[in-house]
Amino acid sequence: MDLKIKGRKALVTGSTDGIGFAIAKGFLKEGVKVYINGRHQAKLDEAVAKLKEAVPGADVEGIPADFSKVEEVNALIKRLPDVDILVNNVGIYSEQPFETTPDKVWFHDFEVNVMSGVRLSRHYVSGMKKRNRGRIIFLSSESAINIPDDMILYGVTKTAYLALSRGLAKYLRGTNVTVNAVLPGPTWSAANLKSMQELAKERGISVEEASLDFVREKRPSSIIRRFASAEEVANMVLYVASDLSSATTGAALRVDGGVVNTAF
């Protein structure tokens, strides 16, 4: 399918692996110029090489930035002053017991998971408004609605993205700039793979069996009863980044495998 975005320019944050990498790969297949991002240059270079191998002729560059540091965000913006598509994908999480998670961890995770999207969107939206064309996509999570009691901080940051995306979409009413949030459920990312490997080792089972145990125990409302692939999530992002989705804005689009127990 031609998504009608060939020749556009996209920035995908947190994209050296997992969902971000799959999104970048999908864009490259559509002829988009893609800028990927990570904290470390060596890992960025490795990811760029993989993308070029996977998509012959791919036009892709890597820009390092740690989104917990404002000066590195500003450096990224200076290097890349304008984009047509912004995918705010970067995010961090871990099990964080509520009573023992200090303020500094809350502020750090909020900087990465929320303020990265605020700062980049605030900068790039002006160019999109001038051209009367653009796409801003926030990677939220089913945890924004189905708040996990062992990752309350993560859930709070992802709920913030729902408010941010809806408010920004309304701010841009009457333009051809759309803003949407995509809500993945349990997905095969690098962090989740590591977690499932640890669980598998602890229980003496395979990684696949560990992932099925996790879904049964932690996400029992899942309808697909498995982890999604990064590509399955990327497919939704690619659609809302395309011209085909011109009437979709201000939406919270779930790719959660039915974890959130509601029809709307």
CSV table of C-alpha atoms in Angstrom, one decimal:
chain,number,residue,atom,x,y,z
A,1,MET,CA,0.0,0.0,0.0
A,2,ASP,CA,1.3,3.5,-0.9
A,3,LEU,CA,0.9,5.6,2.3
A,4,LYS,CA,1.7,8.7,0.2
A,5,ILE,CA,4.5,9.9,2.4
A,6,LYS,CA,7.5,9.3,0.1
A,7,GLY,CA,10.0,12.2,0.4
A,8,ARG,CA,8.8,13.3,3.8
A,9,LYS,CA,11.2,13.7,6.7
A,10,ALA,CA,10.6,11.9,10.0
A,11,LEU,CA,12.2,11.8,13.5
A,12,VAL,CA,11.6,8.7,15.6
A,13,THR,CA,12.9,9.0,19.1
A,14,GLY,CA,14.2,6.0,21.0
A,15,SER,CA,14.6,4.0,17.9
A,16,THR,CA,17.8,1.9,18.0
A,17,ASP,CA,15.6,-1.2,18.7
A,18,GLY,CA,12.1,-2.4,19.5
A,19,ILE,CA,9.1,-0.4,18.4
A,20,GLY,CA,11.0,2.6,17.4
A,21,PHE,CA,13.3,0.6,15.2
A,22,ALA,CA,10.3,-1.1,13.5
A,23,ILE,CA,8.7,2.3,12.9
A,24,ALA,CA,11.9,3.6,11.3
A,25,LYS,CA,12.1,0.6,9.1
A,26,GLY,CA,8.5,0.9,8.0
A,27,PHE,CA,9.1,4.6,7.1
A,28,LEU,CA,12.2,3.8,5.1
A,29,LYS,CA,10.2,1.2,3.1
A,30,GLU,CA,7.8,4.0,2.2
A,31,GLY,CA,10.6,6.3,0.9
A,32,VAL,CA,10.7,8.6,4.0
A,33,LYS,CA,14.0,10.2,5.1
A,34,VAL,CA,14.3,9.0,8.7
A,35,TYR,CA,16.3,10.3,11.6
A,36,ILE,CA,16.7,7.7,14.4
A,37,ASN,CA,17.7,8.5,17.9
A,38,GLY,CA,19.5,6.9,20.9
A,39,ARG,CA,21.7,7.9,23.7
A,40,HIS,CA,24.9,6.3,22.4
A,41,GLN,CA,26.6,6.9,19.1
A,42,ALA,CA,27.9,3.3,18.7
A,43,LYS,CA,24.5,1.8,19.1
A,44,LEU,CA,23.1,4.4,16.7
A,45,ASP,CA,25.7,3.5,14.1
A,46,GLU,CA,24.8,-0.2,14.5
A,47,ALA,CA,21.1,0.5,14.1
A,48,VAL,CA,21.7,2.7,11.0
A,49,ALA,CA,23.8,-0.1,9.4
A,50,LYS,CA,21.0,-2.7,10.1
A,51,LEU,CA,18.4,-0.4,8.6
A,52,LYS,CA,20.4,0.2,5.5
A,53,GLU,CA,21.0,-3.6,5.1
A,54,ALA,CA,17.2,-4.3,5.6
A,55,VAL,CA,16.1,-1.5,3.3
A,56,PRO,CA,18.4,-1.0,0.3
A,57,GLY,CA,18.8,2.6,-0.6
A,58,ALA,CA,17.5,3.7,2.8
A,59,ASP,CA,18.0,7.4,3.6
A,60,VAL,CA,18.6,7.2,7.4
A,61,GLU,CA,20.8,9.1,9.9
A,62,GLY,CA,21.3,8.8,13.6
A,63,ILE,CA,21.2,11.7,16.1
A,64,PRO,CA,22.3,11.0,19.7
A,65,ALA,CA,20.4,12.6,22.6
A,66,ASP,CA,19.6,11.8,26.2
A,67,PHE,CA,16.2,13.2,26.7
A,68,SER,CA,16.7,13.6,30.4
A,69,LYS,CA,19.1,16.4,29.6
A,70,VAL,CA,17.7,19.6,28.1
A,71,GLU,CA,20.9,20.6,26.5
A,72,GLU,CA,21.0,17.4,24.4
A,73,VAL,CA,17.4,18.0,23.3
A,74,ASN,CA,18.4,21.5,22.2
A,75,ALA,CA,21.4,20.1,20.3
A,76,LEU,CA,19.1,17.6,18.5
A,77,ILE,CA,16.7,20.4,17.5
A,78,LYS,CA,19.6,22.6,16.3
A,79,ARG,CA,20.9,19.7,14.1
A,80,LEU,CA,17.4,18.9,12.8
A,81,PRO,CA,15.4,22.1,12.8
A,82,ASP,CA,12.3,20.8,10.9
A,83,VAL,CA,10.4,17.5,10.3
A,84,ASP,CA,7.2,16.5,8.6
A,85,ILE,CA,6.5,13.6,11.0
A,86,LEU,CA,7.4,13.4,14.7
A,87,VAL,CA,7.1,10.1,16.5
A,88,ASN,CA,7.6,10.6,20.3
A,89,ASN,CA,8.5,7.0,21.1
A,90,VAL,CA,11.3,7.3,23.6
A,91,GLY,CA,10.3,6.0,27.0
A,92,ILE,CA,11.7,4.2,30.1
A,93,TYR,CA,10.1,2.0,32.7
A,94,SER,CA,10.8,-0.5,35.4
A,95,GLU,CA,9.0,-2.0,38.4
A,96,GLN,CA,9.0,0.8,40.9
A,97,PRO,CA,7.4,0.2,44.4
A,98,PHE,CA,5.3,3.3,45.1
A,99,GLU,CA,6.4,3.9,48.7
A,100,THR,CA,10.2,3.7,47.9
A,101,THR,CA,10.3,5.6,44.6
A,102,PRO,CA,11.9,9.0,45.4
A,103,ASP,CA,11.2,12.3,43.8
A,104,LYS,CA,14.4,12.3,41.7
A,105,VAL,CA,13.2,9.1,39.9
A,106,TRP,CA,9.8,10.7,39.3
A,107,PHE,CA,11.4,13.8,37.9
A,108,HIS,CA,13.9,11.9,35.8
A,109,ASP,CA,11.3,9.6,34.2
A,110,PHE,CA,8.9,12.5,33.7
A,111,GLU,CA,11.7,14.3,31.8
A,112,VAL,CA,12.2,11.4,29.5
A,113,ASN,CA,8.7,10.1,29.1
A,114,VAL,CA,6.8,13.3,29.0
A,115,MET,CA,8.9,16.4,28.6
A,116,SER,CA,10.8,14.9,25.6
A,117,GLY,CA,7.5,14.9,23.7
A,118,VAL,CA,6.5,18.4,25.0
A,119,ARG,CA,9.8,20.0,23.9
A,120,LEU,CA,10.0,18.4,20.5
A,121,SER,CA,6.4,19.0,19.7
A,122,ARG,CA,6.6,22.6,20.9
A,123,HIS,CA,9.5,23.2,18.4
A,124,TYR,CA,8.3,21.3,15.4
A,125,VAL,CA,4.7,22.3,15.4
A,126,SER,CA,5.4,25.8,14.1
A,127,GLY,CA,6.8,24.5,10.9
A,128,MET,CA,4.0,22.1,10.5
A,129,LYS,CA,1.5,24.9,11.0
A,130,LYS,CA,3.2,27.1,8.4
A,131,ARG,CA,3.1,24.3,5.8
A,132,ASN,CA,-0.4,23.3,6.9
A,133,ARG,CA,0.7,19.7,7.0
A,134,GLY,CA,2.3,17.4,9.6
A,135,ARG,CA,1.9,14.4,11.9
A,136,ILE,CA,2.7,14.2,15.6
A,137,ILE,CA,2.4,10.8,17.2
A,138,PHE,CA,2.9,9.9,20.9
A,139,LEU,CA,3.6,6.4,21.9
A,140,SER,CA,1.5,6.0,25.1
A,141,SER,CA,0.6,2.6,26.5
A,142,GLU,CA,-2.3,0.5,27.7
A,143,SER,CA,-0.8,1.3,31.1
A,144,ALA,CA,-2.1,4.8,30.6
A,145,ILE,CA,-5.6,3.4,31.2
A,146,ASN,CA,-5.0,0.1,32.9
A,147,ILE,CA,-2.5,1.5,35.5
A,148,PRO,CA,-0.3,-1.3,36.8
A,149,ASP,CA,0.1,-1.2,40.6
A,150,ASP,CA,3.8,-2.1,40.3
A,151,MET,CA,4.6,0.7,37.7
A,152,ILE,CA,2.4,3.6,38.9
A,153,LEU,CA,5.0,6.2,37.8
A,154,TYR,CA,5.1,4.7,34.3
A,155,GLY,CA,1.3,4.7,34.1
A,156,VAL,CA,1.2,8.4,35.2
A,157,THR,CA,3.7,9.4,32.4
A,158,LYS,CA,1.7,7.5,29.8
A,159,THR,CA,-1.6,9.0,30.9
A,160,ALA,CA,0.1,12.4,30.6
A,161,TYR,CA,0.7,11.7,26.9
A,162,LEU,CA,-3.0,11.1,26.4
A,163,ALA,CA,-3.8,14.5,27.7
A,164,LEU,CA,-1.0,16.1,25.8
A,165,SER,CA,-1.9,14.5,22.4
A,166,ARG,CA,-5.6,15.3,22.8
A,167,GLY,CA,-5.0,18.9,23.8
A,168,LEU,CA,-2.5,19.5,21.1
A,169,ALA,CA,-4.8,18.1,18.5
A,170,LYS,CA,-7.5,20.5,19.6
A,171,TYR,CA,-5.0,23.4,19.5
A,172,LEU,CA,-4.4,22.5,15.9
A,173,ARG,CA,-8.1,22.4,15.0
A,174,GLY,CA,-8.8,23.4,11.4
A,175,THR,CA,-5.4,22.6,10.1
A,176,ASN,CA,-4.0,19.6,8.3
A,177,VAL,CA,-1.7,18.8,11.2
A,178,THR,CA,-2.9,15.7,13.1
A,179,VAL,CA,-1.9,14.5,16.5
A,180,ASN,CA,-2.6,11.1,17.9
A,181,ALA,CA,-1.6,8.7,20.6
A,182,VAL,CA,-0.9,5.0,20.0
A,183,LEU,CA,-1.3,2.6,23.0
A,184,PRO,CA,0.7,-0.6,22.7
A,185,GLY,CA,0.1,-3.5,25.1
A,186,PRO,CA,2.8,-6.1,26.0
A,187,THR,CA,5.2,-5.9,23.0
A,188,TRP,CA,8.4,-7.6,22.1
A,189,SER,CA,10.9,-4.8,22.8
A,190,ALA,CA,14.5,-5.1,24.0
A,191,ALA,CA,13.5,-4.3,27.6
A,192,ASN,CA,10.7,-6.8,27.6
A,193,LEU,CA,12.9,-9.5,26.0
A,194,LYS,CA,15.4,-9.0,28.8
A,195,SER,CA,12.6,-9.2,31.4
A,196,MET,CA,11.2,-12.4,29.9
A,197,GLN,CA,14.7,-13.9,29.7
A,198,GLU,CA,15.1,-13.3,33.4
A,199,LEU,CA,11.6,-14.7,34.2
A,200,ALA,CA,12.4,-17.8,32.1
A,201,LYS,CA,15.6,-18.4,33.9
A,202,GLU,CA,14.0,-17.9,37.3
A,203,ARG,CA,11.2,-20.4,36.4
A,204,GLY,CA,13.3,-22.8,34.3
A,205,ILE,CA,11.1,-22.4,31.2
A,206,SER,CA,11.5,-21.0,27.7
A,207,VAL,CA,11.3,-17.3,26.9
A,208,GLU,CA,8.1,-17.9,25.0
A,209,GLU,CA,6.5,-19.7,27.9
A,210,ALA,CA,7.6,-16.9,30.2
A,211,SER,CA,5.9,-14.3,28.0
A,212,LEU,CA,2.7,-16.4,28.0
A,213,ASP,CA,2.9,-16.7,31.8
A,214,PHE,CA,3.3,-12.9,32.0
A,215,VAL,CA,0.2,-12.3,29.9
A,216,ARG,CA,-1.9,-14.7,32.0
A,217,GLU,CA,-0.7,-13.3,35.3
A,218,LYS,CA,-0.2,-9.6,34.7
A,219,ARG,CA,-2.5,-8.9,31.7
A,220,PRO,CA,-5.3,-11.5,32.1
A,221,SER,CA,-7.8,-9.4,30.1
A,222,SER,CA,-5.6,-9.8,26.9
A,223,ILE,CA,-7.7,-11.1,24.0
A,224,ILE,CA,-4.8,-12.1,21.8
A,225,ARG,CA,-3.2,-13.9,24.8
A,226,ARG,CA,0.4,-13.1,23.7
A,227,PHE,CA,2.9,-10.4,23.2
A,228,ALA,CA,2.6,-8.2,20.0
A,229,SER,CA,5.5,-7.9,17.7
A,230,ALA,CA,7.1,-4.5,17.3
A,231,GLU,CA,6.0,-4.5,13.6
A,232,GLU,CA,2.3,-4.9,14.7
A,233,VAL,CA,2.6,-1.7,16.7
A,234,ALA,CA,4.6,0.1,13.9
A,235,ASN,CA,1.8,-0.7,11.4
A,236,MET,CA,-0.6,1.5,13.4
A,237,VAL,CA,2.0,4.3,13.7
A,238,LEU,CA,2.7,4.2,9.9
A,239,TYR,CA,-1.0,4.6,9.2
A,240,VAL,CA,-1.6,7.6,11.4
A,241,ALA,CA,1.6,9.2,10.0
A,242,SER,CA,0.3,8.8,6.5
A,243,ASP,CA,-2.0,11.0,4.3
A,244,LEU,CA,-4.5,8.2,4.4
A,245,SER,CA,-5.3,9.0,8.1
A,246,SER,CA,-6.3,12.7,7.4
A,247,ALA,CA,-9.6,12.4,9.4
A,248,THR,CA,-8.0,10.7,12.4
A,249,THR,CA,-6.8,13.2,15.1
A,250,GLY,CA,-7.1,13.6,18.8
A,251,ALA,CA,-7.4,9.8,19.1
A,252,ALA,CA,-6.1,7.2,21.5
A,253,LEU,CA,-5.5,4.2,19.2
A,254,ARG,CA,-5.0,0.9,21.0
A,255,VAL,CA,-2.7,-1.8,19.7
A,256,ASP,CA,-3.0,-3.6,23.1
A,257,GLY,CA,-4.3,-7.0,22.1
A,258,GLY,CA,-7.5,-6.2,23.9
A,259,VAL,CA,-5.9,-5.7,27.3
A,260,VAL,CA,-8.0,-2.7,28.1
A,261,ASN,CA,-11.3,-4.1,29.0
A,262,THR,CA,-13.6,-1.7,27.2
A,263,ALA,CA,-15.0,-1.5,23.7
A,264,PHE,CA,-14.1,2.2,23.4
